[in-house]
Amino acid sequence: MVGPDILHRRPVAAGAGIGLLATLITWFVAVGIVNDLTTSFPALDIQAATGLLAVVVLLVVMNWFFHKVYWGGWIALHNRRKRDLLKDADSPEASGRRLLWGMGLLGFSSLYREGFEVVLFLQSYRLRLGGAIVLEGVLLGLLFTAIVAALTFIAHRRLPYRRMLVFTGVLLGVVLLVMVGEEAQEMQLAHWLPTTNINWLAHIPAWLGVWFSVFPTVETLSAQGVAALFIVGSYWLVRLPAWRQQCQVECAAEPTSTDGQKHCTPLCVSATVCQPLKVADAIRRR
C-alpha cells in the first residue's frame, strides 16, 4: 500500500525532472545565442556584457537572500500552494488530475527558476574559461546538492539549515566581490572603463588577481568597494527592524527618570523608536 505522501511526491519529482530538462535546453539555447552574438560583436564586448548580466543576476539573488524575499516569500508561496492542493485533494469533488498537475507544476517552477538563473550566471564564465571548466564546477555542485537531498529526503536527517544559510550568505558575498573585480577588468579590456593604475600596488601577488580578482587599478578596487558597501548595507537594512524591536523592549524596561520621561541606554541608538540618552547624561550616570 503506497501512502498519500509518496503519491504526492511523485508528481513533484516528475515536475522537478522536467525542470532540470528545461534547464539543460535553456543552457544550449543561451549558448547558441551568445555564440551568434560573437560573430557580430567583438569577443571582449560580449564577455563584458555577459559578465555584467551575471553581476546583475547575483545582485538579485543576494537581494532575495538578505531581504528574505526568497526565503520568506518564494518558499512560503510554494508551501501555501502545496497546502491548498492537499486540502483540495481531501474534498470529494476534487480532481485527481488537477492535483497531479498542480504538484508537477510546483516541482517544475521550484527547480527551473533556480536553473534559469544559473544558466545566465554561467555564460560569462563559459566565454572566459571554456565549457569544460564550467561543466566540472556544475557537476561538483550537483554532487553536493545530491548529498544534501539524500540526507534530507532519504535519511531524514535534520541539518543545521540556519548555519548553512549563513555560510551561503558569506559565499555569495565573496563571489560578488570576485565577480565585480572580474567584470571591472573585462570592461577595462573592452575599453568601457578607463584604466588608472595604482603604482604603489603594482607588486601585489599575482594569485590575488587569479583567485580574488584584486587588481592594482582605481576602477576595479572602487567597484569592489561599492560592492562591499552593498553587502554590509543589505545586512544592516535587514537587521534594522530587529534592532528597533529590541530597542523598544529596552526602552519599555527602563525606569522613568525624574523628568517624567524614559531614556534609552547609550547602546540603543534608534531615534525612530526611542529617545536617545544624551551624552552628558550618560557621563553623569557613570
Short mmCIF file of N, CA, C and O in Angstrom, two decimals, residues 8-26 70 74 78 81-82 85 99-117:
data_model
loop_
_atom_site.label_atom_id
_atom_site.label_comp_id
_atom_site.label_asym_id
_atom_site.label_seq_id
_atom_site.Cartn_x
_atom_site.Cartn_y
_atom_site.Cartn_z
N HIS A 8 2.05 12.02 -3.58
CA HIS A 8 2.20 13.45 -3.83
C HIS A 8 3.64 13.80 -4.20
O HIS A 8 3.87 14.78 -4.91
N ARG A 9 4.60 13.03 -3.70
CA ARG A 9 5.99 13.32 -4.02
C ARG A 9 6.33 12.97 -5.46
O ARG A 9 7.19 13.59 -6.06
N ARG A 10 5.67 11.97 -5.99
CA ARG A 10 6.00 11.53 -7.36
C ARG A 10 5.76 12.61 -8.39
O ARG A 10 6.63 12.88 -9.24
N PRO A 11 4.59 13.29 -8.41
CA PRO A 11 4.43 14.37 -9.41
C PRO A 11 5.38 15.54 -9.17
O PRO A 11 5.82 16.18 -10.12
N VAL A 12 5.70 15.82 -7.89
CA VAL A 12 6.67 16.88 -7.61
C VAL A 12 8.03 16.50 -8.18
O VAL A 12 8.72 17.32 -8.81
N ALA A 13 8.45 15.24 -7.97
CA ALA A 13 9.72 14.77 -8.51
C ALA A 13 9.71 14.80 -10.03
O ALA A 13 10.70 15.16 -10.67
N ALA A 14 8.56 14.41 -10.63
CA ALA A 14 8.46 14.44 -12.09
C ALA A 14 8.56 15.86 -12.61
O ALA A 14 9.25 16.14 -13.60
N GLY A 15 7.88 16.80 -11.94
CA GLY A 15 7.98 18.20 -12.35
C GLY A 15 9.39 18.74 -12.21
O GLY A 15 9.87 19.49 -13.07
N ALA A 16 10.09 18.35 -11.12
CA ALA A 16 11.48 18.78 -10.95
C ALA A 16 12.36 18.20 -12.04
O ALA A 16 13.28 18.88 -12.54
N GLY A 17 12.11 16.95 -12.43
CA GLY A 17 12.88 16.35 -13.52
C GLY A 17 12.67 17.09 -14.83
O GLY A 17 13.62 17.32 -15.59
N ILE A 18 11.42 17.46 -15.11
CA ILE A 18 11.14 18.24 -16.33
C ILE A 18 11.81 19.61 -16.23
O ILE A 18 12.31 20.15 -17.23
N GLY A 19 11.83 20.19 -15.03
CA GLY A 19 12.51 21.47 -14.84
C GLY A 19 14.00 21.36 -15.12
O GLY A 19 14.61 22.27 -15.70
N LEU A 20 14.61 20.23 -14.70
CA LEU A 20 16.03 20.02 -14.99
C LEU A 20 16.26 19.89 -16.49
O LEU A 20 17.22 20.46 -17.03
N LEU A 21 15.38 19.16 -17.18
CA LEU A 21 15.50 19.03 -18.64
C LEU A 21 15.33 20.39 -19.32
O LEU A 21 16.08 20.73 -20.24
N ALA A 22 14.37 21.20 -18.83
CA ALA A 22 14.17 22.53 -19.40
C ALA A 22 15.39 23.42 -19.14
O ALA A 22 15.74 24.26 -19.98
N THR A 23 16.04 23.23 -18.00
CA THR A 23 17.26 23.99 -17.71
C THR A 23 18.36 23.65 -18.70
O THR A 23 19.08 24.54 -19.19
N LEU A 24 18.52 22.36 -19.00
CA LEU A 24 19.52 21.94 -20.00
C LEU A 24 19.21 22.54 -21.37
O LEU A 24 20.12 23.00 -22.08
N ILE A 25 17.93 22.52 -21.75
CA ILE A 25 17.55 23.11 -23.04
C ILE A 25 17.84 24.61 -23.05
O ILE A 25 18.36 25.16 -24.04
N THR A 26 17.53 25.27 -21.94
CA THR A 26 17.81 26.70 -21.83
C THR A 26 19.31 26.98 -21.96
O THR A 26 19.72 27.99 -22.55
N TYR A 70 13.20 35.74 -0.98
CA TYR A 70 13.19 34.36 -1.46
C TYR A 70 12.76 33.41 -0.35
O TYR A 70 11.82 32.64 -0.50
N TRP A 74 9.10 33.49 -1.66
CA TRP A 74 9.00 32.47 -2.71
C TRP A 74 8.72 31.09 -2.11
O TRP A 74 7.82 30.38 -2.57
N HIS A 78 5.22 28.67 -2.35
CA HIS A 78 5.15 27.27 -2.74
C HIS A 78 4.54 26.41 -1.65
O HIS A 78 3.75 25.49 -1.93
N ARG A 81 0.85 26.99 -1.66
CA ARG A 81 0.23 26.33 -2.81
C ARG A 81 0.13 24.82 -2.58
O ARG A 81 -0.88 24.19 -2.91
N LYS A 82 1.16 24.25 -1.96
CA LYS A 82 1.14 22.82 -1.66
C LYS A 82 0.03 22.50 -0.67
O LYS A 82 -0.71 21.52 -0.84
N LEU A 85 -3.33 22.59 -2.39
CA LEU A 85 -3.57 21.42 -3.23
C LEU A 85 -3.93 20.20 -2.38
O LEU A 85 -4.84 19.43 -2.72
N LEU A 99 -4.80 17.72 -9.12
CA LEU A 99 -3.81 17.62 -8.06
C LEU A 99 -2.45 17.24 -8.63
O LEU A 99 -1.42 17.80 -8.25
N LEU A 100 -2.44 16.26 -9.55
CA LEU A 100 -1.17 15.84 -10.14
C LEU A 100 -0.52 16.97 -10.92
O LEU A 100 0.69 17.20 -10.82
N TRP A 101 -1.32 17.70 -11.71
CA TRP A 101 -0.78 18.81 -12.47
C TRP A 101 -0.26 19.92 -11.56
O TRP A 101 0.80 20.51 -11.80
N GLY A 102 -1.00 20.18 -10.48
CA GLY A 102 -0.57 21.21 -9.56
C GLY A 102 0.75 20.87 -8.89
O GLY A 102 1.65 21.71 -8.79
N MET A 103 0.87 19.61 -8.43
CA MET A 103 2.11 19.19 -7.79
C MET A 103 3.27 19.18 -8.79
O MET A 103 4.40 19.55 -8.47
N GLY A 104 2.97 18.76 -10.02
CA GLY A 104 4.02 18.74 -11.05
C GLY A 104 4.52 20.15 -11.37
O GLY A 104 5.73 20.38 -11.48
N LEU A 105 3.59 21.10 -11.51
CA LEU A 105 3.99 22.49 -11.77
C LEU A 105 4.75 23.08 -10.60
O LEU A 105 5.65 23.91 -10.78
N LEU A 106 4.40 22.65 -9.39
CA LEU A 106 5.11 23.11 -8.21
C LEU A 106 6.57 22.68 -8.25
O LEU A 106 7.49 23.47 -8.01
N GLY A 107 6.82 21.42 -8.57
CA GLY A 107 8.19 20.93 -8.69
C GLY A 107 8.93 21.58 -9.83
O GLY A 107 10.12 21.91 -9.71
N PHE A 108 8.22 21.79 -10.96
CA PHE A 108 8.86 22.40 -12.13
C PHE A 108 9.30 23.82 -11.84
O PHE A 108 10.45 24.20 -12.10
N SER A 109 8.40 24.65 -11.30
CA SER A 109 8.72 26.05 -11.05
C SER A 109 9.81 26.19 -9.99
O SER A 109 10.65 27.10 -10.07
N SER A 110 9.81 25.31 -8.99
CA SER A 110 10.82 25.40 -7.94
C SER A 110 12.22 25.19 -8.50
O SER A 110 13.16 25.88 -8.10
N LEU A 111 12.37 24.23 -9.41
CA LEU A 111 13.70 23.92 -9.93
C LEU A 111 14.08 24.82 -11.10
O LEU A 111 15.23 25.28 -11.19
N TYR A 112 13.13 25.09 -12.00
CA TYR A 112 13.51 25.81 -13.21
C TYR A 112 13.87 27.26 -12.92
O TYR A 112 14.72 27.84 -13.61
N ARG A 113 13.26 27.88 -11.91
CA ARG A 113 13.64 29.26 -11.58
C ARG A 113 15.10 29.33 -11.19
O ARG A 113 15.83 30.22 -11.60
N GLU A 114 15.53 28.37 -10.38
CA GLU A 114 16.95 28.32 -9.99
C GLU A 114 17.83 28.02 -11.20
O GLU A 114 18.88 28.62 -11.39
N GLY A 115 17.38 27.05 -12.03
CA GLY A 115 18.19 26.67 -13.18
C GLY A 115 18.35 27.80 -14.18
O GLY A 115 19.43 27.98 -14.77
N PHE A 116 17.28 28.58 -14.39
CA PHE A 116 17.36 29.69 -15.33
C PHE A 116 18.39 30.72 -14.86
O PHE A 116 19.17 31.25 -15.66
N GLU A 117 18.42 31.00 -13.56
CA GLU A 117 19.41 31.93 -13.02
C GLU A 117 20.83 31.39 -13.22
O GLU A 117 21.74 32.13 -13.58
#
